[in-house]
Amino acid sequence: MRILVKFLKNILLFFLALFFLSPIYIIIANSFKNRQELYENVLALPESFSFQYYVEAMDKMNFLSALGNSLYITTFSVLFIVVLSSMTAWMLARTNNKLSNIIFMTFIATMLIPFQTLMMPLMQLMGSITNTLHIPMFNTREGLIFMHVGFSSSISVFLYHGFVKSIPITLEEAATIDGASKFGVFWKIIFPMLKPITVTVMILNVINIWNDYLLPSLTLTDTGLRTIPLSTFYFFGEFTIKWNLAMAGLMLTIIPVVIFYALAQKHIIKGIGEGAVK
Amino acid sequence: MAKKKNMAWYILFTAPLLLIFITVVIIPFLMGIYYSFFQWDGIGANPKVFVGLDNFIHLFGDTRFFKSAWITTLFTILAVISVNLVGLTFALLVTSKLRTANAARTMVFMPYLIGGLILGYIWQFVFSDVFKLIGVVTGLEDVFFNWLMDPSYALYALVFVFTWQMAGYVMIIYIAGIQGIPNDVIEASEIDGANRWQKLRNIIFPLLMPAFTISLFLTLSSAFKIYDVNLSLTGGGPANSTEMFAMNIYNEIFGYGNYGFGQAKAIIFFFIVAAITLTQVYITKKREVEM
């Protein structure tokens, strides 16, 4: 009897979670249906499996180009964030003076600022940088990466700073006596020890930057530079009536996320938990 | 000499990020305060007219802004309750040593990884086509119809989708909290004959308070700042009935071209978000001291 109850509970929980994900089923099922099938019953399994809509959506969304842009922008943004904010956080944590305190507090305080408060003046400033210094901030992936690094710096420095404080300083001191430069000490001794928090910083920023819509929508107008959220937005503006095509398009955007989740599930859940609690 | 050398290292390590940070965050923030005292349409050639505090005074007469503030508040309250209820329920379920717990946890967390924009589009289809079908089949057409066409139901639809997005996220926080409760405390209560509800009410919930505070305020500030789901699910409609704070600011600036006035709204938005977050930090810190 007890075993049966436990078994039923297991099944129940599984189906509850499955029901939770039912919208995903609905997209998959309808992405294969032709128009008539879709209007007959949106909940039924497709009768014919045709990848026609995937091919069409891929073409209309310019999916491969968007995927490439998203990968490029996310990878380099996260790379710069990890390198620059770990270096900064270590220096700030290990140099106990007024300046370090002020800089660190400024990083913390700006975490309070919502993006909407900064977006318009940021665009003005980027415009003047483009015009006066002739550095193209708009319509370049590098310009967007620059801005992503800026927006992610507060939380990343904050997370690294907390972690550095928990590492005993004696190791570094021993290395310094041995004649290693600060650069060597950091990259050879400190950075490898930061690995757990580096994973957290990477995960948090990958999720935020990959999914960000508003900032790229303001800085990238060139269609060839669109990221996945951007191309999804424009795709939906044009094809909402053709739901099967739209569903195939949505599935395409979800696939990379599922792959990322499957590869790094343990790290993601741990990283999210740590990032939230700190 | 050594001091000078250390200073050079200090600059080398911190200057690159500081330069980017100042350019992207600090200067725009200060510029934003400056712009909020001007009337300007965003076109470089047109003059910026200094109007002092007029933009902020003008805010009090803007009924659309107040309506937006009101529905944002309403949305935030409903969303915070709903996200935390669902998240906590799942957290309790998946920590109950069931064999399917891990799979369930994995599935429930999934929507959080898919961006808000894409989630909104997924649910647009669910509300417009699937809900309609369910209504016709079950005869419950009063409940299952296209929620996005009705002003008040469109708001509930947003709460629904936001819950779907965030429940897995707060679940993770609650799981960490539950796993942090020492086993012997729970075992002791079982020996004393506590039933399931007593155990939950008198042991688990009080010990979950820190996780509760964190989840509450995380959902509070992210609900208040909602934009992506708002844009893709309802677009602010029908008839502006779901135009949240963030979208109202965006539309005022880039839609209507009222750069100065819109920026004044953005500054007010900043003060509200900052107040919410600071309250959270204050309460969390206070509790940490007590524990």
XYZ file of C-alpha atoms in Angstrom:
569
model
C 0.000 0.000 0.000
C 2.721 2.444 0.993
C 4.688 1.598 -2.105
C 1.634 2.185 -4.255
C 1.028 5.604 -2.684
C 4.653 6.535 -3.224
C 4.476 5.328 -6.807
C 1.342 7.383 -7.441
C 2.968 10.434 -5.890
C 5.958 9.988 -8.189
C 3.728 9.751 -11.225
C 1.676 12.733 -10.075
C 4.706 14.971 -9.596
C 6.084 13.942 -12.961
C 2.833 14.735 -14.723
C 2.475 18.009 -12.870
C 5.895 19.073 -14.138
C 5.038 17.782 -17.596
C 1.810 19.793 -17.549
C 3.876 22.796 -16.519
C 5.808 22.409 -19.745
C 2.725 21.736 -21.899
C 3.119 25.017 -23.838
C 6.378 23.610 -25.175
C 4.486 20.563 -26.405
C 1.979 22.852 -28.093
C 4.713 24.665 -30.008
C 6.427 21.471 -31.096
C 3.195 19.796 -32.195
C 1.940 22.775 -34.147
C 5.247 23.536 -35.793
C 4.784 20.375 -37.883
C 1.144 20.844 -38.852
C -0.182 22.299 -42.021
C -2.688 25.100 -41.836
C -5.807 23.002 -41.991
C -4.575 20.547 -39.375
C -3.655 23.407 -37.067
C -7.111 24.953 -37.215
C -8.869 21.644 -36.713
C -7.237 20.887 -33.388
C -4.308 22.763 -31.846
C -3.848 20.151 -29.124
C -3.654 17.049 -31.311
C -0.425 15.421 -32.394
C 0.551 16.244 -35.946
C -0.460 13.677 -38.542
C 2.350 14.406 -40.900
C 5.881 15.375 -39.970
C 7.113 17.977 -42.323
C 10.115 20.145 -41.643
C 8.878 22.545 -44.262
C 8.036 25.262 -41.754
C 11.388 24.951 -40.066
C 13.157 25.460 -43.346
C 10.920 28.405 -44.167
C 11.270 29.973 -40.706
C 15.020 29.532 -40.804
C 15.120 31.445 -44.027
C 12.647 34.178 -43.054
C 14.253 34.775 -39.665
C 17.723 34.661 -41.128
C 18.237 32.252 -38.277
C 21.810 31.174 -38.874
C 22.990 34.756 -39.074
C 21.060 35.608 -35.886
C 22.487 32.569 -34.122
C 25.983 33.568 -35.178
C 25.473 37.137 -33.955
C 24.036 35.973 -30.629
C 26.899 33.530 -30.114
C 29.519 36.132 -31.020
C 28.038 38.871 -28.843
C 27.373 36.618 -25.846
C 30.749 34.859 -25.977
C 32.869 37.989 -26.212
C 30.777 39.977 -23.747
C 31.081 37.210 -21.159
C 34.777 36.745 -21.867
C 35.516 40.435 -21.299
C 33.272 40.535 -18.244
C 35.070 37.596 -16.634
C 38.574 38.898 -17.363
C 37.987 42.550 -16.520
C 35.709 42.207 -13.517
C 37.771 39.475 -11.823
C 40.904 41.635 -12.181
C 39.127 44.707 -10.895
C 37.431 42.909 -8.016
C 40.677 41.287 -6.887
C 42.541 44.594 -6.914
C 39.742 46.368 -5.056
C 39.455 43.603 -2.459
C 43.210 43.435 -1.859
C 43.915 47.166 -1.745
C 42.417 48.500 1.423
C 42.110 52.222 0.948
C 39.510 54.904 0.539
C 39.621 54.873 -3.255
C 38.905 51.138 -3.436
C 35.994 51.561 -1.075
C 34.514 54.388 -3.091
C 34.858 52.476 -6.362
C 33.347 49.322 -4.891
C 30.442 51.213 -3.321
C 29.760 52.935 -6.646
C 29.549 49.542 -8.365
C 27.098 48.332 -5.709
C 24.975 51.478 -5.756
C 24.482 51.392 -9.524
C 22.879 47.955 -9.277
C 19.790 49.913 -8.211
C 19.479 51.707 -11.551
C 16.949 50.157 -13.943
C 17.877 50.038 -17.617
C 15.024 52.381 -18.603
C 16.627 55.178 -16.594
C 19.830 54.934 -18.609
C 18.685 54.007 -22.100
C 17.946 57.424 -23.587
C 21.019 59.290 -22.272
C 23.176 56.263 -23.128
C 22.012 56.457 -26.716
C 22.836 60.195 -26.783
C 26.306 59.559 -25.377
C 26.985 56.714 -27.790
C 25.853 59.017 -30.582
C 28.361 61.675 -29.582
C 31.153 59.129 -29.187
C 30.407 57.949 -32.714
C 30.359 61.498 -34.067
C 33.283 63.069 -32.229
C 35.693 60.189 -31.677
C 34.662 58.320 -34.830
C 34.292 55.058 -32.933
C 31.181 53.360 -34.340
C 29.102 52.395 -31.285
C 25.889 51.775 -33.209
C 25.369 48.953 -35.672
C 28.511 47.156 -34.631
C 28.588 44.009 -32.546
C 31.644 45.382 -30.748
C 29.751 48.490 -29.671
C 27.014 46.316 -28.199
C 29.601 44.114 -26.454
C 31.115 47.258 -24.918
C 27.719 48.226 -23.499
C 26.940 44.713 -22.248
C 30.264 44.682 -20.389
C 29.395 48.020 -18.794
C 25.953 46.902 -17.644
C 27.180 43.563 -16.289
C 30.174 44.968 -14.445
C 28.376 45.823 -11.177
C 26.961 42.398 -10.400
C 30.112 40.630 -11.633
C 32.510 42.751 -9.577
C 30.209 42.295 -6.589
C 30.229 38.487 -6.893
C 34.005 38.275 -7.467
C 34.726 40.713 -4.641
C 32.814 38.591 -2.145
C 34.643 35.459 -3.255
C 38.133 37.020 -3.168
C 37.489 38.127 0.424
C 37.012 34.475 1.373
C 40.425 33.390 -0.005
C 43.316 33.576 2.511
C 45.841 36.207 1.502
C 48.930 34.198 2.610
C 49.252 32.352 -0.702
C 49.555 35.568 -2.654
C 52.030 36.984 -0.188
C 54.246 33.905 -0.523
C 54.196 34.228 -4.301
C 54.986 37.934 -4.120
C 58.009 37.219 -1.921
C 59.112 34.678 -4.510
C 59.261 37.561 -6.939
C 56.164 37.019 -9.052
C 54.566 40.143 -10.508
C 50.993 41.097 -9.661
C 49.999 39.975 -13.106
C 51.589 36.574 -12.580
C 50.122 36.207 -9.103
C 46.655 36.944 -10.373
C 46.628 34.713 -13.434
C 48.683 31.839 -12.046
C 47.404 31.647 -8.484
C 44.224 33.659 -7.965
C 42.238 33.201 -11.143
C 42.263 29.364 -10.988
C 40.992 29.574 -7.415
C 38.122 31.804 -8.544
C 36.725 29.060 -10.767
C 33.491 28.385 -8.833
C 32.451 32.021 -8.869
C 33.612 32.398 -12.488
C 31.106 29.702 -13.428
C 28.361 31.595 -11.592
C 29.294 34.904 -13.229
C 29.377 33.250 -16.654
C 26.006 31.547 -16.253
C 24.231 34.667 -15.008
C 25.622 36.809 -17.788
C 25.062 34.266 -20.550
C 21.364 34.075 -19.641
C 20.967 37.853 -19.409
C 22.892 38.746 -22.537
C 21.551 35.929 -24.718
C 17.961 36.902 -23.940
C 18.380 40.668 -23.918
C 16.076 42.406 -26.339
C 15.884 46.081 -25.440
C 19.559 47.110 -25.623
C 20.269 45.449 -29.000
C 16.983 46.817 -30.341
C 18.260 50.318 -29.598
C 21.785 49.880 -30.945
C 21.454 47.506 -33.905
C 19.288 48.593 -36.821
C 21.197 46.744 -39.531
C 19.195 43.581 -40.336
C 22.361 41.523 -40.817
C 23.411 42.188 -37.223
C 20.200 41.035 -35.521
C 20.471 38.750 -32.518
C 17.984 35.935 -31.875
C 15.534 37.993 -29.752
C 15.664 40.796 -32.323
C 15.022 38.580 -35.304
C 12.204 36.857 -33.386
C 10.610 40.240 -32.744
C 10.704 41.263 -36.397
C 9.658 37.797 -37.526
C 6.545 38.023 -35.352
C 5.747 41.452 -36.616
C 5.380 39.945 -40.072
C 4.066 36.404 -39.677
C 1.731 36.207 -36.681
C -1.160 34.910 -38.725
C 0.825 31.925 -39.980
C 1.020 30.193 -36.631
C 2.678 26.978 -37.800
C 5.526 28.976 -39.288
C 5.710 31.086 -36.141
C 5.835 27.976 -33.930
C 8.677 26.538 -35.998
C 10.519 29.835 -35.592
C 10.006 29.773 -31.818
C 11.245 26.191 -31.638
C 14.407 27.228 -33.469
C 15.096 29.892 -30.850
C 14.510 27.455 -27.993
C 16.815 24.700 -29.291
C 20.097 26.479 -28.442
C 18.772 27.182 -24.933
C 17.849 23.529 -24.430
C 21.316 22.431 -25.577
C 22.945 24.888 -23.177
C 20.693 23.655 -20.370
C 21.451 20.001 -21.108
C 25.192 20.639 -21.123
C 25.441 22.796 -18.038
C 22.349 22.013 -15.977
C 24.163 21.444 -12.704
C 26.166 24.641 -13.020
C 23.145 26.651 -14.096
C 21.008 25.690 -11.122
C 23.887 26.205 -8.710
C 24.883 29.491 -10.318
C 21.334 30.852 -10.253
C 20.956 29.924 -6.598
C 24.218 31.609 -5.633
C 23.670 34.675 -7.738
C 20.287 35.266 -6.145
C 21.251 34.709 -2.542
C 24.268 37.052 -2.576
C 59.233 53.346 -5.494
C 57.284 50.241 -4.472
C 54.260 52.408 -3.830
C 54.472 53.926 -7.280
C 54.756 50.476 -8.802
C 51.752 49.245 -6.871
C 49.763 52.233 -8.073
C 50.639 51.354 -11.657
C 49.407 47.794 -11.136
C 46.270 49.144 -9.500
C 45.499 51.286 -12.521
C 46.348 48.507 -14.960
C 43.938 46.111 -13.253
C 41.018 48.434 -12.661
C 41.131 51.132 -15.325
C 39.814 49.160 -18.321
C 36.608 48.090 -16.586
C 36.197 51.450 -14.863
C 36.450 53.244 -18.180
C 33.712 51.068 -19.689
C 31.571 51.246 -16.549
C 31.796 55.037 -16.334
C 30.961 55.436 -20.023
C 28.004 53.058 -20.006
C 26.499 53.621 -16.543
C 27.782 56.648 -14.627
C 27.823 59.338 -17.330
C 24.412 58.326 -18.787
C 22.948 58.377 -15.283
C 24.143 61.932 -14.687
C 23.075 62.973 -18.187
C 19.673 61.460 -17.449
C 19.198 63.695 -14.427
C 20.228 66.685 -16.545
C 17.827 65.821 -19.394
C 14.901 65.500 -16.993
C 14.968 69.281 -16.472
C 14.610 70.006 -20.187
C 11.948 69.898 -22.811
C 13.316 68.251 -25.929
C 12.044 66.157 -28.819
C 15.238 64.147 -29.266
C 16.270 65.755 -32.536
C 19.803 67.057 -32.218
C 19.193 70.190 -34.271
C 16.210 71.267 -32.160
C 16.871 73.272 -28.991
C 16.670 71.818 -25.516
C 14.535 74.182 -23.458
C 15.256 74.379 -19.741
C 11.984 73.948 -17.862
C 13.229 73.353 -14.306
C 10.977 71.008 -12.393
C 8.095 71.398 -14.870
C 8.469 67.828 -16.180
C 8.035 66.439 -12.674
C 5.075 68.733 -11.915
C 3.549 67.859 -15.270
C 3.727 64.172 -14.253
C 0.965 64.687 -11.712
C -1.428 65.660 -14.474
C -0.564 62.688 -16.695
C -3.468 60.269 -16.277
C -1.922 57.633 -18.550
C 1.148 57.620 -16.361
C -0.942 57.156 -13.225
C -2.969 54.431 -14.839
C 0.249 52.733 -15.841
C 1.617 53.100 -12.305
C -1.572 51.614 -10.909
C -1.671 48.550 -13.165
C 2.047 48.009 -12.613
C 1.390 47.965 -8.877
C -1.581 45.650 -9.288
C 0.423 43.373 -11.568
C 3.346 43.355 -9.137
C 1.172 42.363 -6.163
C -0.553 39.550 -8.067
C 2.705 38.356 -9.625
C 4.624 38.272 -6.336
C 1.904 36.192 -4.673
C 1.484 33.852 -7.616
C 5.192 33.289 -8.358
C 6.020 32.577 -4.726
C 3.058 30.255 -4.202
C 3.882 28.171 -7.251
C 7.641 28.271 -6.634
C 7.317 27.277 -2.985
C 4.853 24.485 -3.789
C 7.213 22.998 -6.357
C 10.159 23.401 -3.981
C 8.307 21.455 -1.277
C 7.331 18.789 -3.812
C 10.779 18.280 -5.286
C 12.497 18.101 -1.886
C 10.141 15.333 -0.749
C 12.589 12.559 -1.707
C 10.459 11.392 -4.629
C 12.308 9.652 -7.411
C 10.902 11.947 -10.079
C 11.911 15.047 -8.083
C 15.041 15.736 -10.093
C 13.286 15.489 -13.424
C 10.505 17.731 -12.146
C 12.987 20.319 -10.923
C 14.729 20.326 -14.285
C 11.469 20.832 -16.145
C 10.051 23.536 -13.894
C 13.226 25.592 -14.137
C 13.334 25.417 -17.938
C 11.087 28.411 -18.797
C 13.344 30.788 -16.878
C 16.137 30.173 -19.387
C 13.990 31.062 -22.369
C 13.906 34.819 -22.674
C 10.815 36.845 -21.732
C 10.267 37.960 -25.301
C 10.004 34.415 -26.620
C 7.862 33.266 -23.679
C 5.404 36.021 -24.484
C 5.062 34.831 -28.076
C 4.560 31.214 -26.989
C 1.726 32.221 -24.687
C 0.195 34.524 -27.229
C -0.609 31.401 -29.213
C -1.752 29.481 -26.124
C -4.174 32.224 -25.107
C -5.502 33.000 -28.549
C -5.914 29.476 -29.953
C -5.529 26.830 -27.257
C -7.682 28.597 -24.650
C -10.402 29.142 -27.205
C -10.385 25.457 -28.126
C -10.481 24.328 -24.492
C -13.400 26.695 -23.928
C -15.360 25.262 -26.835
C -14.611 21.640 -25.926
C -15.307 21.887 -22.192
C -18.106 24.435 -22.396
C -16.254 26.649 -19.905
C -16.189 29.567 -22.286
C -16.413 32.052 -19.414
C -12.964 30.979 -18.230
C -11.268 29.772 -21.390
C -11.385 32.447 -24.035
C -8.746 34.700 -25.511
C -7.627 36.532 -22.385
C -5.525 38.928 -24.414
C -8.604 40.607 -25.907
C -10.062 41.587 -22.531
C -8.425 44.490 -20.621
C -8.563 42.960 -17.144
C -7.908 39.392 -18.260
C -4.931 40.577 -20.302
C -3.371 41.666 -17.012
C -4.034 38.214 -15.537
C -2.478 36.708 -18.644
C 0.674 38.681 -17.903
C 0.653 37.431 -14.304
C 0.208 33.908 -15.633
C 3.148 34.071 -18.027
C 5.374 35.883 -15.547
C 4.621 33.127 -13.031
C 5.534 30.528 -15.614
C 8.825 32.302 -16.187
C 9.830 33.018 -12.594
C 8.403 30.093 -10.585
C 11.356 27.834 -11.392
C 13.766 30.569 -10.403
C 12.307 31.152 -6.929
C 11.887 27.385 -6.585
C 15.696 27.105 -6.707
C 16.010 29.649 -3.899
C 13.416 27.837 -1.779
C 15.070 24.470 -2.427
C 18.368 25.868 -1.115
C 16.472 27.142 1.928
C 14.734 23.826 2.590
C 17.943 21.855 2.190
C 19.557 24.182 4.698
C 17.137 23.103 7.435
C 18.908 20.602 9.707
C 17.404 17.146 9.425
C 17.386 16.492 13.166
C 15.013 19.425 13.745
C 12.462 17.832 11.425
C 13.049 14.364 12.857
C 12.597 15.702 16.380
C 9.235 17.178 15.447
C 8.203 13.853 13.910
C 9.094 12.014 17.102
C 7.028 14.538 19.025
C 4.109 13.536 16.822
C 3.753 16.624 14.621
C 1.556 16.046 11.589
C 2.431 17.253 8.110
C 0.771 20.654 8.445
C 2.192 21.318 11.916
C 5.634 20.434 10.643
C 5.233 22.841 7.743
C 3.777 25.689 9.775
C 5.868 25.482 12.907
C 9.221 24.181 11.659
C 9.747 24.628 7.940
C 8.131 28.015 7.275
C 9.829 29.890 10.142
C 13.222 28.485 9.113
C 12.519 29.435 5.500
C 12.106 33.118 6.329
C 15.466 34.212 4.835
C 14.708 32.420 1.538
C 11.243 33.933 1.692
C 12.577 37.484 1.977
C 15.004 37.011 -0.898
C 12.390 35.485 -3.220
C 9.796 38.049 -2.313
C 11.936 41.025 -3.160
C 13.508 39.441 -6.226
C 10.070 38.883 -7.699
C 8.955 42.297 -6.474
C 11.662 44.211 -8.317
C 11.618 42.074 -11.452
C 7.808 42.235 -11.667
C 7.942 45.984 -11.261
C 10.497 46.285 -14.062
C 8.723 43.895 -16.480
C 9.187 44.821 -20.126
C 9.957 41.919 -22.509
C 6.936 39.752 -21.699
C 4.776 42.867 -21.719
C 5.997 43.740 -25.202
C 5.569 40.339 -26.815
C 2.427 39.103 -25.034
C 0.137 42.137 -25.024
C 2.190 44.975 -26.492
C 0.510 47.149 -23.842
C -2.939 46.416 -25.241
C -5.821 46.043 -25.553
C -6.260 49.831 -25.599
C -3.261 50.616 -23.366
C -4.787 48.556 -20.557
C -1.560 46.647 -19.861
C 1.025 49.322 -20.512
C 3.402 48.798 -17.586
C 5.753 51.397 -16.139
C 8.799 50.424 -18.191
C 6.829 50.370 -21.424
C 5.195 53.696 -20.618
C 8.658 55.254 -20.273
C 9.863 53.680 -23.510
C 6.793 54.892 -25.394
C 6.977 58.401 -23.942
C 10.597 58.773 -25.034
C 10.923 56.855 -28.287
C 7.262 56.649 -29.279
C 6.019 60.187 -28.618
C 9.441 61.835 -28.751
C 9.041 63.538 -25.372
C 12.635 62.986 -24.345
C 12.770 65.331 -21.364
C 9.394 64.381 -19.939
C 10.040 60.677 -20.506
C 13.400 60.958 -18.787
C 11.697 62.587 -15.777
C 9.487 59.504 -15.601
C 12.589 57.321 -15.824
C 14.126 59.151 -12.859
C 10.963 58.577 -10.788
C 11.084 54.930 -11.883
C 14.647 54.753 -10.581
C 13.634 56.116 -7.171
C 10.842 53.555 -6.798
C 13.027 50.613 -7.850
C 15.827 51.825 -5.565
C 13.400 52.117 -2.646
C 12.157 48.555 -3.178
C 15.683 47.153 -3.403
C 17.025 49.100 -0.429
C 14.125 47.908 1.706
C 15.049 44.367 0.741
C 18.698 44.828 1.674
C 17.697 46.448 4.969
C 15.336 43.635 5.927
C 17.746 40.878 4.855
C 20.627 42.400 6.810
C 18.471 42.896 9.888
C 17.370 39.302 9.805
C 20.917 38.007 9.353
C 21.907 39.750 12.577
C 19.010 38.202 14.440
C 19.775 34.664 13.301
